[in-house]
Structure formats: C-alpha cells, structure tokens
Amino acid sequence: MRGADTFTESLFTMRRLEDFVPKSHPLRAIRTMANQALAKMDRLFAQMYEADIKGGRPSIAPEKLLRAMLLQVLYSVRSERQLMEQTHYNLLFRWFIGLAMDDVVWVPSVFSKNRERLIKHDAVIDFFNEVLAIAQKKDWLSGEHFSVDGTLIKAWAGHKSFVRKDGDDQDDNDGADFKGEKRSNETHESKTDPDAKLYRKGKTASELRYMGHTLSDNRHGLVVSAMVTNADGHAEREAAKVMLNDARQVIEDLNVEVTVGADKGYDAHEFIQACLELKVTPHVAQNTSGRRSAVPDAIAGTKGYAISQQKRKLIEQGFGWAKTVGRMRQVMVRGLKKVDQMFVLSMAAYNLVRMRSLGQIRPQLQ
C-alpha cells in the first residue's frame, strides 16, 4: 500500500539533541576529549573576559567558540558564514557546539571578531597543549623520540598584490603586469598580506607562502608541537631548534636519550651541532650528494637511527590531513598570527581524530 505524501508536525517535541546523535558517532569521543581540555582552561577564559565592562552584553562563550572552530576544521567548512549557516539547520553541529534547538546562531562577523581574543591570549595553543596532556595520561606518547618536518602553506594573496614597497609600480596597474620584472621580498611585499613571502622549494613555482612546522612523537605519530613562520630557506631548521628546545625542557632527566628524525634538508652542520648541544641525538637522513654528511657515521649506523628513519614518515600524515581536511593547503585568513592559529588548531583536531582511533584500538591490544 502506497503511503501518502503528507507532512505533519507536532506542536511540541520531547526529544533532545542528544537523541539525534548515534551512540557510535565518532564526534562523541572527540567531544568528550575536547571538553576535558576546555575544562582545564577555565582560569584562562576567566582572565580573557575579566577586563570587560560589567553589565554589558555577554560575548560568545569561549568553549562554544573553540568547539565551533573545531567543527570548521573537522568538516572542511570553508568560511565562518557557511559554518553559521550549517549550524542553523545541522542538529549535529548544534549538539557538538553546545547550542540548544532554540538558541540563536551567531552573526559571522561577531564570530570572527571573537576569534581575535583567542589569538591575543594564545587560547588555541593552550587548547593544543591540554589535548596533548590527555594523550600523555593515556600513555600514547613516548616523550623521548620525535620527528620534525616542515611544509609550505599557500597564502590567501596573489601575485598581483605583490608590489614594490616604495610604491614605484602603483601606476602600473597595481602590479598586474610583472612579466620580466625582478621581484624579491627585500623590495616587494603583498598589499593584502604583508606577512606572506615569495618563496619556492624544489621544482615548485614561486608563490606567496608561509611555512608550517611540526614536531611529532614517534610512538603513534601524534603532533606534540606546531608553529608557522615566514617562508625562507632557513625557517625549517630554525623552527625545529625552537620546538626541540621546548620538548627538551619538559624532560627533566638529562640522561634520557632523546632522538629526532628528519629528512636530508636538515643535514647541516649548524643544525646537527645544535641538536647535540640540546642533548638530542640527530637521526637525520644523511645527504651525501656531492658533499659530506654532517651526521656522524657512528649515529647513522645504530639500530635506533633506522627506526627513526622509518617512523619519521608518520609526520607526513599530519600534513596531509591538515591540507586536505583542515583546508591548510591554502589558508583563507591573512597575517602570520591568524595562519598560526589555524595551523595549530588543525593539528589539535588531527590529534583528536587520531586519539579517538587509538582509544578504540588500544583496549583490543591490551
């Protein structure tokens, strides 16, 4: 018997948002871990708003703001406007953020403005660290063996915006006709994103870019440190030294052997020496193409070196996930601080996704 094509709706409903989300939905485990991290940040959130005028309109709760930003990364939502639109009718989004069915969704411009407060107080970095603390408690980190690498991030700026700093080409169609013109970061900068630098690597074309860097733990490939810098030929090694120094400070016992795996681009005498000064054993791939490697053969011949070279490939999974799912291949924000915020948040989201999988696998192995 054919059913009638009719639509009836009850005046009242007794169902909750919780009822619409399947018990096995992957976001449940992610939301639980995210809420654990956010609960540890209560003091920071209080400091963020303590200077506000009493009696004014309440702003977006920072916990809800961060959960909304996580959704934007996890579901590859390209803009705040689209995120707010989907939150209007997507019950899963409302449940994850913490909005009731009748709650009004924020205006996109207000949402974007509140993100500035998070940058000012390094809230995303703190969230990243709290997520990492959860992984540490569950023994998913070795804390001793790492890999380091960098990746290029295309800026939200085009070649036409890359004009002379002294303004000599302002009359030349705003830099639109640049064929045959010698351009460099010393004499030119982007009008739309001055922090972006013209850079090329290998066989890639010169483009306005940033450079993202991560330090990953070799046990399960979780990212333990992430940062964005201006793109140049020394940025990878300099960022690696900063991240390794931070990681070494956490390890109080200097007798514990700490290792770092890296590709041939890190095979430079100054970087190897810096690692040894930090009491970090450099398991860097030897570059012997027409030169002598800075990595001692005594290190390259060890069993641990071979393991590090195998494990360091896990770091590429984080970059690949951030560029495809997290939309970091070309960022849609401008300025070093905003790009850094999105990159760190993407790596925090990547860790949460990976930790959710580890939570399902590890109990079966034990």
Coordinates of C-alpha atoms in Angstrom, one line a residue:
M1 CA 0.0 0.0 0.0
R2 CA 1.4 3.3 -1.1
G3 CA 2.0 5.8 1.7
A4 CA 0.5 9.3 1.5
D5 CA 2.8 12.2 0.6
T6 CA 1.9 14.4 3.6
F7 CA 3.8 16.3 6.2
T8 CA 2.6 16.6 9.7
E9 CA 4.5 18.2 12.6
S10 CA 3.7 18.1 16.3
L11 CA 3.3 21.4 18.1
F12 CA 5.7 20.2 20.8
T13 CA 8.5 17.6 20.8
M14 CA 10.0 15.8 23.8
R15 CA 13.2 14.8 22.1
R16 CA 16.6 16.2 22.9
L17 CA 19.6 16.9 20.6
E18 CA 21.4 14.0 22.3
D19 CA 18.8 11.7 20.9
F20 CA 19.6 12.6 17.3
V21 CA 23.3 11.7 17.6
P22 CA 24.1 8.0 17.3
K23 CA 25.9 6.4 20.2
S24 CA 28.7 5.2 17.9
H25 CA 29.2 8.6 16.2
P26 CA 33.0 9.5 16.1
L27 CA 32.3 13.0 17.3
R28 CA 31.2 11.7 20.7
A29 CA 34.7 10.6 21.7
I30 CA 36.2 13.7 20.2
R31 CA 33.7 16.0 22.0
T32 CA 34.5 14.2 25.3
M33 CA 38.2 14.8 24.9
A34 CA 37.7 18.4 23.7
N35 CA 35.5 19.1 26.8
Q36 CA 38.2 17.7 29.1
A37 CA 40.7 20.0 27.6
L38 CA 38.4 23.0 27.7
A39 CA 37.6 22.4 31.4
K40 CA 41.3 22.8 32.2
M41 CA 41.3 26.2 30.5
D42 CA 38.7 27.8 32.8
R43 CA 41.2 30.1 34.5
L44 CA 42.5 31.3 31.2
F45 CA 38.9 32.0 29.9
A46 CA 38.2 34.0 33.1
Q47 CA 41.3 36.2 32.5
M48 CA 40.2 36.8 28.9
Y49 CA 37.0 38.4 30.0
E50 CA 37.8 40.0 33.4
A51 CA 38.6 43.4 31.8
D52 CA 35.1 43.6 30.1
I53 CA 32.7 46.2 31.3
K54 CA 30.3 44.7 33.9
G55 CA 26.7 44.7 32.8
G56 CA 27.5 44.6 29.0
R57 CA 26.2 42.1 26.5
P58 CA 27.7 38.7 27.1
S59 CA 30.0 37.6 24.3
I60 CA 30.3 34.1 22.8
A61 CA 31.3 31.6 25.3
P62 CA 34.9 30.7 24.5
E63 CA 34.2 27.0 25.0
K64 CA 31.5 27.1 22.3
L65 CA 33.7 29.2 20.1
L66 CA 36.5 26.7 20.2
R67 CA 34.2 23.8 19.6
A68 CA 32.7 25.6 16.6
M69 CA 36.2 26.3 15.2
L70 CA 37.0 22.6 15.7
L71 CA 33.9 21.7 13.6
Q72 CA 35.1 24.0 10.9
V73 CA 38.3 22.1 10.7
L74 CA 36.8 18.6 11.1
Y75 CA 34.2 19.1 8.4
S76 CA 36.3 21.3 6.0
V77 CA 33.9 24.3 6.2
R78 CA 35.4 27.0 4.1
S79 CA 34.2 30.1 6.0
E80 CA 32.5 31.3 9.2
R81 CA 29.5 32.4 7.2
Q82 CA 29.0 28.8 5.9
L83 CA 29.7 27.4 9.4
M84 CA 27.0 29.6 10.9
E85 CA 24.6 28.7 8.1
Q86 CA 25.1 25.0 8.7
T87 CA 24.7 25.4 12.5
H88 CA 21.2 26.9 11.8
Y89 CA 19.9 23.6 10.5
N90 CA 22.5 20.9 11.4
L91 CA 21.5 19.3 14.7
L92 CA 24.9 17.5 14.9
F93 CA 26.7 20.8 14.8
R94 CA 24.4 22.3 17.4
W95 CA 24.9 19.4 19.7
F96 CA 28.7 19.4 19.3
I97 CA 29.0 23.2 19.9
G98 CA 26.6 23.2 22.8
L99 CA 23.6 25.1 21.4
A100 CA 20.0 24.2 22.1
M101 CA 17.5 23.9 19.3
D102 CA 16.0 27.3 20.1
D103 CA 19.4 29.1 20.6
V104 CA 20.1 31.9 18.1
V105 CA 23.2 31.3 16.0
W106 CA 25.8 34.0 16.0
V107 CA 26.4 36.5 13.2
P108 CA 29.5 35.5 11.2
S109 CA 31.2 38.9 11.8
V110 CA 30.7 38.6 15.5
F111 CA 32.1 35.1 15.4
S112 CA 35.2 36.3 13.5
K113 CA 35.8 39.2 15.9
N114 CA 35.7 37.0 18.9
R115 CA 38.5 34.9 17.4
E116 CA 40.8 37.9 17.8
R117 CA 40.5 37.5 21.6
L118 CA 41.6 33.9 21.3
I119 CA 44.7 34.9 19.4
K120 CA 45.6 37.6 21.9
H121 CA 45.5 35.2 24.8
D122 CA 47.0 32.2 22.9
A123 CA 43.9 30.2 23.8
V124 CA 44.4 27.8 20.8
I125 CA 47.9 27.0 21.9
D126 CA 46.7 26.3 25.4
F127 CA 43.9 24.0 24.0
F128 CA 46.5 22.2 21.9
N129 CA 48.6 21.6 25.0
E130 CA 45.7 20.3 27.0
V131 CA 44.7 17.9 24.3
L132 CA 48.3 16.7 24.4
A133 CA 48.1 16.3 28.1
I134 CA 45.2 13.8 27.7
A135 CA 47.4 11.7 25.3
Q136 CA 50.2 11.8 27.8
K137 CA 47.9 10.5 30.6
K138 CA 46.8 7.6 28.3
D139 CA 50.5 6.7 27.6
W140 CA 50.2 7.4 23.9
L141 CA 53.4 9.5 23.8
S142 CA 57.0 8.2 24.2
G143 CA 58.1 11.7 25.2
E144 CA 61.6 10.8 24.0
H145 CA 61.7 10.0 20.3
F146 CA 60.5 12.6 17.8
S147 CA 60.4 13.6 14.1
V148 CA 60.5 17.0 12.7
D149 CA 59.5 18.5 9.3
G150 CA 58.0 21.5 7.6
T151 CA 55.5 22.1 4.8
L152 CA 54.6 25.0 2.6
I153 CA 51.3 26.8 3.1
K154 CA 49.9 28.9 0.2
A155 CA 48.9 32.4 1.4
W156 CA 45.5 34.0 0.6
A157 CA 47.2 36.5 -1.7
G158 CA 48.0 36.6 -5.4
H159 CA 51.0 37.7 -7.4
K160 CA 49.2 40.9 -8.4
S161 CA 49.2 42.0 -4.8
F162 CA 53.0 41.7 -4.6
V163 CA 54.1 45.2 -5.4
R164 CA 57.2 47.4 -4.7
K165 CA 57.5 48.7 -1.1
D166 CA 58.5 52.2 -2.4
G167 CA 55.3 52.4 -4.5
D168 CA 57.0 52.9 -7.8
D169 CA 54.8 50.4 -9.6
Q170 CA 51.5 51.8 -8.2
D171 CA 50.8 53.4 -11.6
D172 CA 51.5 50.2 -13.4
N173 CA 48.1 48.6 -13.0
D174 CA 48.8 47.8 -9.3
G175 CA 51.5 45.3 -10.2
A176 CA 49.3 43.3 -12.6
D177 CA 51.9 43.4 -15.4
F178 CA 55.0 42.0 -13.7
K179 CA 56.5 39.9 -16.6
G180 CA 60.2 40.4 -16.9
E181 CA 60.4 42.3 -13.7
K182 CA 62.8 41.2 -11.0
R183 CA 60.9 40.9 -7.7
S184 CA 62.1 39.8 -4.3
N185 CA 61.0 40.0 -0.7
E186 CA 63.5 42.8 0.0
T187 CA 62.0 45.2 -2.5
H188 CA 58.4 43.9 -2.7
E189 CA 55.5 42.9 -0.4
S190 CA 51.9 41.9 -0.7
K191 CA 49.3 44.6 -0.2
T192 CA 46.8 42.2 1.0
D193 CA 49.0 40.0 3.3
P194 CA 52.4 41.7 4.1
D195 CA 53.4 38.7 6.2
A196 CA 53.4 36.3 3.2
K197 CA 56.7 35.8 1.5
L198 CA 57.5 34.9 -2.1
Y199 CA 59.2 31.5 -1.9
R200 CA 59.8 28.4 -4.0
K201 CA 61.1 25.0 -3.0
G202 CA 62.4 22.4 -5.3
K203 CA 60.6 22.3 -8.6
T204 CA 57.6 24.3 -7.3
A205 CA 56.7 27.7 -8.7
S206 CA 57.4 30.9 -6.7
E207 CA 54.3 31.8 -4.7
L208 CA 53.3 33.8 -1.7
R209 CA 53.6 31.4 1.1
Y210 CA 54.0 30.6 4.8
M211 CA 55.8 27.6 6.3
G212 CA 54.2 25.3 8.8
H213 CA 56.4 23.1 11.1
T214 CA 55.5 20.2 13.4
L215 CA 57.3 18.0 15.9
S216 CA 55.7 14.6 16.2
D217 CA 56.1 11.8 18.7
N218 CA 57.3 8.6 17.1
R219 CA 55.1 6.2 19.2
H220 CA 51.8 7.0 17.4
G221 CA 52.6 10.0 15.2
L222 CA 50.8 12.5 17.4
V223 CA 51.9 16.1 16.9
V224 CA 53.5 17.5 20.1
S225 CA 54.4 20.9 18.7
A226 CA 53.3 23.1 15.8
M227 CA 54.1 26.6 14.6
V228 CA 54.0 28.8 11.5
T229 CA 56.8 31.0 10.3
N230 CA 57.6 33.2 7.3
A231 CA 58.8 31.1 4.4
D232 CA 62.6 31.1 3.8
G233 CA 65.4 28.7 3.3
H234 CA 66.4 28.6 7.0
A235 CA 62.9 28.5 8.6
E236 CA 62.7 24.7 8.8
R237 CA 65.9 24.2 10.8
E238 CA 65.3 27.3 13.0
A239 CA 61.8 26.3 13.9
A240 CA 63.0 22.7 14.6
K241 CA 65.5 24.0 17.1
V242 CA 62.9 26.0 18.9
M243 CA 60.5 23.1 19.1
L244 CA 63.2 20.7 20.2
N245 CA 64.3 23.1 22.9
D246 CA 60.8 23.3 24.2
A247 CA 60.4 19.5 24.2
R248 CA 63.8 19.0 25.9
Q249 CA 62.7 21.4 28.7
V250 CA 59.8 19.1 29.6
I251 CA 62.2 16.2 30.1
E252 CA 63.8 16.8 33.5
D253 CA 66.2 13.8 33.3
L254 CA 69.1 14.8 31.0
N255 CA 70.3 11.2 31.0
V256 CA 67.3 10.1 29.0
E257 CA 68.3 9.7 25.3
V258 CA 66.1 12.0 23.1
T259 CA 66.2 11.5 19.4
V260 CA 64.8 13.4 16.4
G261 CA 64.4 12.0 12.9
A262 CA 64.4 14.3 9.9
D263 CA 64.9 14.3 6.1
K264 CA 68.0 15.4 4.2
G265 CA 67.1 19.0 4.3
Y266 CA 68.1 19.1 8.0
D267 CA 71.6 17.6 7.3
A268 CA 73.5 20.8 8.0
H269 CA 76.4 21.2 10.4
E270 CA 74.8 24.0 12.4
F271 CA 71.6 22.0 13.0
I272 CA 73.4 18.8 14.0
Q273 CA 75.6 20.8 16.4
A274 CA 72.5 22.5 17.9
C275 CA 70.9 19.1 18.4
L276 CA 74.0 17.8 20.2
E277 CA 74.1 20.9 22.4
L278 CA 70.5 20.2 23.4
K279 CA 71.5 16.6 24.2
V280 CA 69.2 15.4 21.3
T281 CA 70.6 12.6 19.1
P282 CA 70.1 13.7 15.5
H283 CA 68.7 10.8 13.5
V284 CA 68.8 12.9 10.3
A285 CA 68.9 11.3 6.9
Q286 CA 72.4 11.7 5.5
N287 CA 72.8 13.9 2.4
T288 CA 75.9 12.6 0.6
S289 CA 75.0 14.0 -2.9
G290 CA 78.3 15.7 -3.8
R291 CA 79.1 16.5 -0.2
R292 CA 79.9 15.1 3.2
S293 CA 77.1 14.5 5.6
A294 CA 77.2 16.3 8.9
V295 CA 75.6 13.3 10.6
P296 CA 78.3 11.1 12.2
D297 CA 78.5 7.6 10.8
A298 CA 78.5 6.3 14.4
I299 CA 75.0 7.7 14.8
A300 CA 73.8 6.6 11.3
G301 CA 74.9 3.0 11.9
T302 CA 72.8 2.5 15.0
K303 CA 69.6 0.4 15.2
G304 CA 67.7 3.4 16.6
Y305 CA 68.6 5.5 13.6
A306 CA 67.0 3.1 11.3
I307 CA 63.8 3.0 13.4
S308 CA 63.7 6.8 13.5
Q309 CA 64.0 7.0 9.7
Q310 CA 61.1 4.6 9.4
K311 CA 58.9 6.4 12.0
R312 CA 59.5 9.9 10.7
K313 CA 57.2 9.2 7.7
L314 CA 54.3 9.4 10.2
I315 CA 54.7 13.2 10.3
E316 CA 53.5 13.4 6.7
Q317 CA 50.1 12.1 7.7
G318 CA 49.5 15.1 9.8
F319 CA 50.5 17.5 7.0
G320 CA 48.3 15.6 4.5
W321 CA 45.3 15.6 6.9
A322 CA 45.7 19.3 7.6
K323 CA 45.9 20.2 3.9
T324 CA 43.0 18.1 2.7
V325 CA 40.6 18.0 5.6
G326 CA 41.8 21.1 7.6
R327 CA 42.0 23.2 4.4
M328 CA 45.5 24.3 5.1
R329 CA 46.8 23.9 1.6
Q330 CA 45.8 27.5 1.0
V331 CA 44.7 29.4 4.1
M332 CA 41.7 31.7 3.9
V333 CA 43.0 34.0 6.6
R334 CA 45.7 36.7 6.4
G335 CA 48.5 37.5 8.7
L336 CA 51.1 35.3 10.5
K337 CA 49.2 35.2 13.8
K338 CA 45.9 34.1 12.2
V339 CA 47.6 31.5 10.0
D340 CA 49.5 30.2 13.0
Q341 CA 46.2 29.9 14.9
M342 CA 44.5 27.9 12.2
F343 CA 47.5 25.6 11.8
V344 CA 47.8 24.8 15.5
L345 CA 44.1 24.3 15.7
S346 CA 44.2 21.9 12.7
M347 CA 47.0 19.9 14.4
A348 CA 44.9 19.8 17.6
A349 CA 42.0 18.5 15.6
Y350 CA 44.3 15.9 13.9
N351 CA 45.4 14.7 17.3
L352 CA 41.8 14.4 18.5
V353 CA 40.9 12.3 15.5
R354 CA 43.9 10.1 15.9
M355 CA 43.4 9.8 19.6
R356 CA 39.8 8.7 19.0
S357 CA 41.1 5.9 16.8
L358 CA 43.7 4.9 19.4
G359 CA 41.0 4.8 22.0
Q360 CA 39.3 2.1 20.0
I361 CA 42.4 0.1 19.1
R362 CA 44.4 0.1 22.3
P363 CA 41.9 -1.7 24.5
Q364 CA 41.8 -4.5 22.0
L365 CA 45.6 -4.9 22.1
Q366 CA 45.8 -4.9 25.9

